XYZ file of C-alpha atoms in Angstrom:
660
model
C 73.833 64.985 114.113
C 71.093 63.230 115.964
C 71.300 65.838 118.524
C 70.849 68.695 116.119
C 67.990 67.156 114.247
C 66.248 66.354 117.647
C 66.401 70.187 118.656
C 65.591 71.312 115.167
C 62.284 68.939 115.168
C 61.573 70.302 119.002
C 61.881 74.111 117.571
C 59.557 73.225 114.553
C 56.970 71.296 116.699
C 54.837 74.243 117.547
C 54.012 74.964 113.904
C 51.495 72.301 114.227
C 49.226 74.618 116.082
C 48.407 76.236 112.574
C 46.607 73.223 111.929
C 45.098 71.571 114.977
C 46.417 69.212 118.246
C 45.761 65.624 118.849
C 44.628 64.178 121.697
C 43.868 60.857 122.904
C 40.147 60.824 122.676
C 38.661 60.087 119.106
C 37.106 63.126 117.369
C 36.431 63.900 113.759
C 37.011 67.574 113.362
C 37.189 69.885 116.503
C 38.819 72.694 114.750
C 38.696 76.415 115.235
C 39.942 79.701 114.399
C 41.470 82.352 116.931
C 42.127 85.648 117.790
C 40.130 88.449 116.671
C 41.401 92.349 117.064
C 41.227 95.595 115.597
C 42.986 98.862 115.953
C 43.241 102.501 115.219
C 45.680 104.653 113.324
C 48.688 103.036 112.273
C 52.248 103.926 113.197
C 55.098 103.714 110.060
C 58.507 102.602 111.947
C 61.668 102.852 110.146
C 64.266 100.429 111.829
C 67.779 100.744 112.264
C 70.900 98.569 111.259
C 71.477 97.347 114.920
C 71.062 98.220 118.213
C 73.503 100.726 119.615
C 74.746 101.692 116.613
C 74.230 105.545 116.015
C 73.835 105.079 111.823
C 71.019 102.435 112.411
C 68.475 104.600 115.025
C 65.025 103.236 114.911
C 62.882 106.146 113.497
C 59.058 106.385 114.814
C 56.613 108.262 112.952
C 52.763 108.731 113.933
C 50.693 108.916 110.657
C 47.138 109.179 111.399
C 45.962 107.498 108.014
C 49.025 105.241 107.135
C 47.985 102.292 105.243
C 51.549 100.517 105.488
C 51.943 96.993 106.614
C 54.825 95.801 108.188
C 55.442 92.256 109.343
C 52.441 91.133 111.902
C 52.818 88.088 114.009
C 50.506 85.605 115.147
C 49.331 81.853 115.347
C 46.329 81.366 117.192
C 45.042 77.984 116.888
C 42.921 75.194 115.535
C 42.303 71.925 117.617
C 41.307 68.581 116.289
C 41.790 64.790 116.464
C 40.414 61.685 115.282
C 40.292 57.879 115.655
C 43.161 56.330 113.446
C 44.972 53.490 112.635
C 48.350 55.284 114.121
C 49.482 53.834 116.947
C 50.549 56.321 119.317
C 49.625 58.701 122.235
C 47.528 60.652 119.677
C 45.782 57.862 117.997
C 43.787 54.850 118.882
C 45.272 52.000 117.208
C 43.289 49.967 114.568
C 44.399 47.851 112.034
C 43.748 49.597 108.720
C 46.888 48.322 107.322
C 45.383 47.466 104.061
C 43.468 50.532 103.459
C 43.756 52.455 100.139
C 45.301 56.211 100.300
C 44.621 58.475 97.442
C 47.737 59.939 95.960
C 48.504 62.289 93.023
C 50.997 59.533 91.917
C 49.042 56.629 92.914
C 51.475 55.396 95.606
C 50.144 53.848 98.514
C 50.677 54.723 102.050
C 53.479 52.615 103.111
C 55.580 55.210 105.258
C 56.514 53.785 108.751
C 57.234 55.225 111.831
C 58.294 55.502 115.526
C 57.419 58.038 117.918
C 59.784 60.706 119.488
C 59.043 62.663 122.287
C 59.863 66.276 122.415
C 58.924 69.654 124.097
C 56.093 67.117 126.116
C 54.842 66.367 122.574
C 55.239 63.411 120.299
C 56.399 63.479 116.495
C 57.219 60.800 114.547
C 59.951 59.260 112.198
C 59.420 56.810 109.478
C 59.797 53.196 110.976
C 56.407 51.653 111.521
C 53.277 51.370 109.328
C 50.752 54.534 109.876
C 48.315 53.736 107.953
C 44.919 55.438 108.698
C 41.924 53.279 108.871
C 39.016 54.336 106.427
C 36.723 54.633 109.621
C 39.174 58.035 110.270
C 37.869 59.502 107.270
C 34.284 58.356 107.448
C 33.568 61.722 108.858
C 34.685 63.809 105.633
C 32.694 61.775 103.424
C 29.388 61.654 105.354
C 29.560 65.160 106.269
C 32.021 67.051 103.844
C 33.111 70.345 105.271
C 32.526 72.277 101.772
C 34.373 75.770 101.378
C 31.306 77.660 99.963
C 31.212 80.907 98.126
C 27.598 82.083 98.802
C 25.312 82.375 101.421
C 23.281 79.447 102.460
C 19.996 79.267 101.052
C 17.346 80.140 103.731
C 15.236 77.103 104.709
C 11.307 77.116 103.465
C 10.538 76.883 107.172
C 12.192 78.581 110.218
C 14.399 76.160 111.814
C 13.267 75.529 115.361
C 14.024 73.126 118.054
C 10.469 73.629 119.545
C 9.587 71.896 116.115
C 12.227 69.412 115.706
C 10.928 68.319 112.438
C 12.167 71.394 110.910
C 15.673 70.141 111.108
C 14.518 67.247 108.690
C 15.634 67.239 105.055
C 12.296 65.720 103.887
C 10.141 68.173 105.817
C 11.940 71.432 104.487
C 11.396 69.704 100.844
C 7.797 68.367 101.389
C 5.716 69.026 98.703
C 8.463 69.908 96.175
C 7.642 69.570 92.410
C 9.423 67.072 90.169
C 11.995 69.383 88.715
C 13.102 70.506 92.580
C 13.164 66.746 93.487
C 15.568 66.074 90.764
C 17.639 69.348 91.759
C 17.660 67.614 95.214
C 18.953 64.335 93.918
C 21.450 66.043 91.879
C 22.645 67.781 94.797
C 22.776 64.566 97.161
C 25.047 63.243 94.162
C 27.223 66.530 93.993
C 27.843 66.097 97.680
C 28.909 62.420 97.669
C 31.773 63.436 95.058
C 32.536 66.314 97.247
C 32.985 64.076 100.236
C 35.136 62.115 97.787
C 37.425 65.067 96.985
C 37.940 66.463 100.243
C 38.834 62.959 101.803
C 41.296 62.275 99.260
C 42.552 65.781 100.120
C 42.973 64.742 103.532
C 44.721 61.500 102.628
C 47.245 63.329 100.004
C 48.004 65.789 102.946
C 48.634 63.099 105.263
C 50.420 60.995 103.040
C 54.250 59.498 102.829
C 56.647 62.336 104.171
C 58.449 61.967 100.973
C 55.855 63.330 98.849
C 55.698 66.649 101.006
C 57.402 69.056 99.011
C 55.772 72.310 98.720
C 55.278 71.860 94.912
C 53.283 68.372 96.146
C 51.080 70.155 98.371
C 50.336 73.098 96.175
C 49.174 70.766 93.494
C 47.310 68.436 96.001
C 45.292 71.571 96.481
C 44.941 72.346 92.805
C 43.589 69.216 92.726
C 41.193 69.454 95.180
C 39.729 72.794 93.640
C 39.207 71.199 90.311
C 37.333 68.058 92.137
C 35.125 70.675 93.789
C 34.222 72.793 90.789
C 30.467 71.468 90.758
C 26.921 73.425 90.931
C 24.339 72.738 93.822
C 26.130 70.737 96.402
C 24.013 69.778 99.250
C 25.590 70.283 102.806
C 24.979 67.302 105.314
C 24.653 67.564 108.568
C 23.222 70.875 109.155
C 19.699 72.056 110.501
C 17.155 71.551 107.816
C 19.269 68.870 105.961
C 19.272 65.836 108.195
C 17.628 62.542 108.058
C 15.570 60.474 110.280
C 18.954 58.975 112.114
C 20.604 62.113 112.721
C 17.385 63.848 113.679
C 17.214 60.958 116.276
C 20.802 61.721 117.706
C 19.614 65.503 117.908
C 16.833 64.436 120.256
C 19.027 62.342 122.340
C 21.866 64.808 122.321
C 19.134 67.228 123.800
C 17.539 65.077 126.307
C 21.085 64.020 127.440
C 22.074 67.499 128.199
C 18.825 67.897 130.106
C 19.722 65.202 132.527
C 23.548 65.415 133.095
C 25.896 68.092 134.620
C 24.468 71.564 133.636
C 27.990 72.366 132.687
C 27.743 70.281 129.564
C 24.798 72.535 128.020
C 26.563 75.554 128.968
C 29.632 74.509 126.754
C 27.380 73.292 123.846
C 25.506 76.741 124.194
C 28.825 79.178 124.972
C 27.617 81.049 121.877
C 24.182 81.515 122.185
C 24.248 85.227 121.718
C 25.172 84.368 118.091
C 24.011 80.856 117.628
C 20.702 79.263 117.699
C 20.494 75.891 119.666
C 19.600 73.964 116.488
C 22.798 74.760 114.883
C 25.120 74.298 118.040
C 23.928 70.718 118.460
C 24.279 69.908 114.858
C 27.649 71.607 114.995
C 28.935 69.338 118.018
C 27.092 66.254 116.487
C 28.875 67.067 113.222
C 32.098 66.887 114.857
C 31.684 63.268 115.882
C 29.679 61.897 113.055
C 26.437 62.427 114.962
C 27.903 59.858 117.597
C 26.076 61.325 121.060
C 28.482 59.291 123.286
C 31.475 60.520 121.449
C 30.389 64.028 121.606
C 30.200 63.702 125.543
C 33.682 62.335 125.296
C 34.868 65.413 123.448
C 32.736 67.775 126.213
C 34.808 65.621 129.054
C 37.963 66.846 127.663
C 36.730 70.716 127.559
C 34.930 70.264 131.077
C 37.393 71.123 133.583
C 39.134 73.893 131.813
C 35.736 75.598 131.289
C 34.393 75.505 134.515
C 37.591 77.451 135.949
C 37.213 80.118 133.478
C 33.393 80.346 133.840
C 34.185 81.028 137.986
C 35.884 83.918 136.587
C 33.160 85.027 134.047
C 35.488 84.234 131.084
C 37.656 87.128 131.905
C 36.069 90.357 130.841
C 38.793 92.636 131.772
C 41.258 91.430 130.564
C 43.552 94.073 131.164
C 42.987 93.700 135.247
C 43.525 90.073 134.448
C 46.834 90.108 132.856
C 48.127 93.133 134.455
C 48.667 95.026 131.500
C 46.923 96.208 128.033
C 46.100 94.088 125.465
C 48.123 95.955 122.683
C 51.353 95.002 125.006
C 50.405 91.203 124.286
C 49.581 91.434 120.810
C 52.714 92.936 120.433
C 54.404 89.950 121.041
C 51.648 87.315 120.054
C 49.584 89.361 117.427
C 46.477 88.095 115.260
C 44.106 90.035 113.006
C 40.470 89.329 112.808
C 38.484 90.755 110.213
C 34.740 91.228 109.763
C 32.523 94.204 108.138
C 31.567 97.675 109.553
C 30.692 97.181 113.089
C 30.856 99.090 116.357
C 32.393 97.545 119.414
C 34.641 98.250 122.056
C 37.713 96.402 120.683
C 41.506 96.260 121.052
C 43.625 95.021 118.408
C 47.212 95.038 116.278
C 48.376 95.805 113.131
C 51.790 95.912 111.461
C 54.510 97.018 114.297
C 51.731 98.951 115.847
C 49.134 97.736 118.581
C 46.226 99.740 119.641
C 43.828 100.059 122.288
C 40.635 101.923 121.681
C 38.171 102.994 124.396
C 35.699 103.316 121.602
C 35.869 102.483 118.015
C 34.016 102.210 114.514
C 35.781 99.114 113.059
C 35.507 97.783 109.511
C 35.084 93.958 109.157
C 35.920 92.046 106.021
C 33.662 89.125 105.264
C 33.536 86.274 102.651
C 31.176 85.794 99.955
C 29.434 83.072 102.586
C 29.334 85.519 105.417
C 31.849 84.180 107.226
C 34.478 86.670 108.815
C 37.730 86.469 107.771
C 40.798 86.153 109.944
C 44.357 87.375 108.539
C 47.178 85.926 110.024
C 50.825 87.233 109.050
C 53.275 84.823 110.744
C 56.663 86.286 110.424
C 56.900 88.403 113.520
C 56.283 86.335 116.673
C 58.252 86.742 119.576
C 58.392 83.968 122.286
C 61.361 85.500 124.424
C 59.106 88.669 124.553
C 56.102 86.731 125.486
C 57.994 85.197 128.436
C 58.972 88.978 129.641
C 55.360 89.894 129.639
C 53.350 87.044 130.846
C 53.433 83.760 132.646
C 52.291 80.431 131.106
C 49.527 79.984 133.686
C 47.710 83.002 132.635
C 47.911 82.539 129.028
C 44.487 81.066 128.817
C 42.888 84.202 130.412
C 43.808 85.903 126.775
C 42.349 82.937 124.869
C 39.067 82.931 126.795
C 38.271 86.619 126.435
C 39.018 86.410 122.861
C 36.772 83.683 122.032
C 33.794 84.598 124.396
C 34.049 88.443 123.972
C 35.875 89.427 120.719
C 34.407 86.500 118.183
C 30.768 86.839 118.852
C 30.278 90.611 117.726
C 31.941 89.533 114.160
C 29.380 86.917 113.925
C 26.590 89.270 115.121
C 27.254 91.593 112.525
C 27.518 89.068 109.464
C 24.097 88.044 110.454
C 23.013 91.669 110.416
C 23.987 92.227 107.109
C 23.137 89.033 105.765
C 20.346 86.998 107.422
C 21.044 83.996 105.516
C 24.501 83.356 107.184
C 23.624 81.091 110.245
C 27.428 79.677 110.602
C 29.606 79.702 113.471
C 32.437 79.415 111.653
C 35.234 81.449 110.502
C 37.730 81.591 107.184
C 41.172 81.825 108.296
C 44.268 82.672 105.992
C 47.753 82.413 107.141
C 50.500 84.148 105.368
C 53.656 82.521 105.893
C 55.728 85.370 104.120
C 58.480 86.482 106.269
C 58.307 83.246 108.705
C 61.895 81.946 109.753
C 62.616 78.721 111.746
C 64.059 80.758 114.599
C 60.867 81.976 115.473
C 59.897 78.482 116.307
C 60.530 77.661 120.022
C 59.521 75.337 122.634
C 57.818 78.785 124.292
C 55.660 79.390 121.114
C 54.788 75.802 121.525
C 53.592 76.024 125.258
C 51.498 78.844 124.135
C 49.812 76.734 121.613
C 49.159 74.221 123.975
C 47.199 76.697 126.490
C 45.066 77.876 123.329
C 44.221 74.281 122.284
C 42.889 73.548 125.812
C 40.434 76.508 125.689
C 39.446 75.821 122.225
C 38.323 72.563 122.753
C 35.330 74.082 123.890
C 34.252 75.411 120.275
C 34.526 72.537 117.872
C 33.939 73.151 114.022
C 34.162 76.813 114.035
C 36.828 76.559 111.106
C 35.234 77.105 107.668
C 38.702 76.260 105.840
C 42.224 77.435 106.205
C 44.403 78.915 103.402
C 48.068 78.645 103.772
C 49.631 81.192 101.308
C 53.131 82.112 100.467
C 54.489 78.676 102.187
C 58.368 78.925 101.874
C 60.351 76.270 100.226
C 61.169 74.670 103.602
C 57.491 74.194 104.206
C 57.488 70.803 103.080
C 59.747 69.457 105.727
C 57.617 71.660 108.470
C 54.539 69.813 107.074
C 55.954 66.536 106.753
C 56.276 66.800 110.615
C 53.248 68.502 111.597
C 51.197 66.428 109.346
C 51.145 63.507 111.924
C 49.374 65.451 114.414
C 46.442 66.636 112.350
C 43.301 64.863 112.004
C 41.859 63.860 108.360
C 38.832 66.318 109.106
C 40.853 69.198 109.643
C 43.547 68.359 106.805
C 40.346 68.105 104.615
C 39.946 71.947 104.959
C 43.730 73.111 104.633
C 44.562 74.308 101.021
C 48.382 75.108 100.444
C 49.490 77.813 97.928
C 53.109 78.183 97.224
C 52.539 81.411 95.022
C 51.257 84.801 95.748
C 49.195 84.996 92.706
C 47.588 81.322 93.314
C 46.725 82.222 96.764
C 45.154 85.643 95.835
C 43.200 83.925 92.962
C 41.697 81.643 95.804
C 40.956 84.508 98.260
C 39.136 86.412 95.455
C 36.987 83.001 94.861
C 36.112 83.120 98.684
C 35.993 86.397 99.456
C 35.592 88.465 96.646
C 37.913 91.495 95.360
C 35.408 94.150 96.984
C 36.323 92.752 100.227
C 40.125 91.757 100.118
C 42.011 94.213 101.731
C 44.234 96.712 99.660
C 47.502 94.940 100.769
C 46.667 91.940 99.098
C 45.527 93.534 96.019
C 41.992 93.889 96.564
C 39.506 96.863 96.716
C 38.820 96.951 100.673
C 40.473 98.741 103.114
C 43.721 97.800 104.320
C 44.113 95.579 107.239
C 45.462 98.622 109.032
C 42.077 100.454 108.252
C 39.852 97.498 108.687
C 41.088 96.831 112.101
C 41.078 100.554 113.228
C 37.914 101.994 111.426
C 40.042 104.897 109.928
C 38.182 104.206 106.716
C 35.117 105.443 108.513
C 34.111 107.994 110.869
C 35.065 107.637 114.664
C 33.371 109.446 117.404
C 34.559 112.273 119.145
C 36.848 111.392 122.611
C 38.300 108.489 121.052
C 41.247 107.316 122.571
C 43.794 105.139 121.096
C 46.997 103.866 122.861
C 49.635 102.412 120.835
C 53.008 100.404 121.117
C 55.238 102.088 118.652
C 58.282 100.599 119.752
C 59.036 97.333 120.607
C 62.524 95.964 121.209
C 63.797 92.730 123.012
C 67.449 93.124 124.435
C 69.020 89.788 125.596
C 71.843 89.997 128.077
C 74.220 87.483 128.539
C 77.450 86.968 130.938
C 79.418 87.766 127.762
C 77.583 90.709 126.699
C 75.751 92.044 129.917
C 75.333 95.309 128.494
C 73.382 96.204 125.447
C 71.692 99.727 124.034
C 69.000 100.578 121.882
C 68.642 103.787 119.683
C 65.504 105.028 118.323
C 64.067 108.627 116.902
C 61.004 110.248 117.976
C 60.113 112.306 114.807
C 56.671 113.851 116.199
C 55.632 115.912 119.175
C 53.817 113.006 120.791
C 54.534 111.855 124.369
C 56.064 108.827 124.345
C 55.856 106.254 127.708
C 58.828 103.753 127.673
C 58.233 100.598 130.066
C 60.533 97.752 130.423
C 59.104 94.097 130.843
C 61.247 90.970 132.079
C 61.312 88.138 134.341
C 65.061 88.284 135.469
C 64.741 88.459 139.081
C 68.363 89.776 139.553
C 67.248 92.650 137.196
C 69.365 95.289 135.837
C 69.945 98.952 135.687
C 68.012 100.814 132.740
C 68.881 104.386 131.433
C 67.217 106.711 129.128
C 69.272 109.436 127.398
C 68.662 111.943 124.759
C 71.210 110.976 122.472
C 71.766 114.089 120.229
C 72.902 115.951 123.541
C 73.959 112.889 125.455
C 71.666 114.074 128.282
C 70.701 111.758 130.994
C 67.021 111.784 131.161
C 66.062 109.182 133.580
C 67.642 106.068 135.154
C 66.006 103.092 137.409
C 66.816 99.859 138.925
C 64.925 96.987 137.697
C 64.595 94.317 140.301
C 62.173 91.750 140.650
C 60.929 89.936 143.983
C 60.722 86.344 142.523
C 61.158 84.906 138.528
C 57.779 86.047 137.069
C 57.225 88.543 134.739
C 56.981 92.008 135.793
C 57.671 95.688 134.598
C 58.910 99.177 135.609
C 58.281 102.228 133.686
C 61.465 103.958 132.292
C 59.985 107.293 131.738
C 58.194 109.380 129.384
C 59.521 111.665 126.633
C 58.409 113.979 124.109
C 59.799 114.415 120.569
C 61.039 115.022 118.292
C 64.530 113.717 118.985
C 66.935 111.230 119.001
C 67.222 108.916 122.109
C 68.922 105.674 123.516
C 68.067 103.114 126.098
C 70.715 101.307 127.873
C 70.172 98.482 129.911
C 73.008 96.572 132.173
C 72.761 93.429 133.895
C 73.269 93.623 137.648
C 74.613 89.775 137.863
C 72.501 87.512 136.001
C 71.769 87.320 132.238
C 68.074 87.809 131.198
C 65.826 89.132 128.536
C 64.357 92.598 128.859
C 61.386 93.975 126.749
C 61.381 97.445 125.857
C 57.852 98.987 124.554
C 57.066 102.578 123.920
C 53.312 103.386 124.254
C 51.741 106.554 122.589
C 48.024 107.845 122.608
C 47.405 108.849 118.943
C 44.051 110.537 119.158
C 42.344 112.520 121.663
C 44.253 114.066 124.574
C 47.934 112.958 124.609
C 48.207 111.590 128.110
C 51.162 109.988 129.934
C 50.907 106.154 130.315
C 48.977 105.030 133.502
C 50.739 102.490 135.976
C 50.133 98.825 134.571
C 51.823 96.665 137.170
C 53.054 96.958 140.642
C 52.388 100.682 140.402
C 55.356 100.893 138.378
C 54.633 100.305 134.660
């Protein structure tokens, strides 16, 4: 039984990436939202009952304006850590045994635990005292991460580091009349109350495991939203709202960046194309309670990974770096990032369809406060499929490309439509509908660790995280992953067990006009928002889509498998097989309705690394069968079919080793 429980915890381990990663260094909230994509016309896919069953053929239909949403997959990452009283590899030990905890039922935090190493990371059992010190929550109280529902007010005087005084609250409010002064005092009081409410939310979510039922998590969120219902709340730690002490920290930080290794300044100003220096400096300082020394400790964590990626220009040509196009990657590890009406060069996924556009007009949905919104449907990630297409040592290239080249355009567009929007943040929505425990593996966990290393260079870019449609077993998962989340990140998390409650909160933050139609709003569906189908696309646009996505795993007992599908449209479909099995297999493509062999190839690799081979190109309509037979050893083989859905239909071009 102990063995089985250990394995289950190991498999559930990677879920922690939904909420943050822990490191030894003390931190107060380096959280990040990832994944930004878009795509063109969707493809409706009707799946069969099972591979090899003629009665259960997969039917592939090209539909230029389909709004159907299947079950996308993804789990991009946020990172975060904080000094605490928990004694483990993740926490710097401090006493705090007598610290009070805020609970919905008034119980104290008296659970105990021991560390257990799984998958190279640590989880916890109830054995020792895990009380967090009050210091661990100070960053929440001092700089409450408020979920806002309207754009930030414009400062009275333009913010600029060339006139550093403009960052002061007193400078921006000098000469206020009595009424305004009273309003400012009320805003300070409201900020104090909001900080307490958010601190209590973090304490409840990080409380005893015995309380971590989905109902408890939902009630905790309900209590938070009730406590935050107050007008005129001052946000602290932002330019224009600093006190003298915080301004001195900004000056010191700015001065240190000039005298230390130039790479520190480059990391801090990574998003300078969309973020003014004053806001970048304050963003990093808020992550460490304006403690300059601790900020440099965080920068030291990010330095090595940043320097390596910088040498390669942060991998601007993703297809060149990975050896295959982005839609292939997203077919196994997808994420949707939405923003508003922007024309960019983008590649993206939706449903079971993954599209690459050379040029595209994309719809981006934004929240009421101007933040772009990331929608993550977490039900279909394929860890085994990922292993077939990419090795772990190349994963960081995708994440670097994503944050450096895909995130800035949506922020820039938000600023263009709303000059008051100055944040470098996003709202993230995790939809857990359809998620199964079998999808949580150590391979997923490894991908998350790679992503978190990248995201250590981008603290405080999460505005808030909504977890909707939390399943009945989510409480058990949360009881494990909560111990890997820092308090500041926890204070930004809201959990909803019902679709109705989640939709209501989405309406408060985003607004019905911008909520995708697939969530009951009036905005374009996620498919339209990502592809630009709701707007005009320029002539000559070509879109490459993955419309067939099937993983066939062979074993010694079952060394041969087949997969039937039906191509309903007169489109050319290129079939490519991805694997890391060195011994390989024989793959054959048949026209099932006539039992005619179309093509047959050997799939053999030179070493145990991912590689691909093109099986062939076919034209619909018709029924087809792919058969794969192992040569000597078992292995997994990912069969992907791609089409060009607009412009001139062309066969798939070689993607790797001259064969894919």
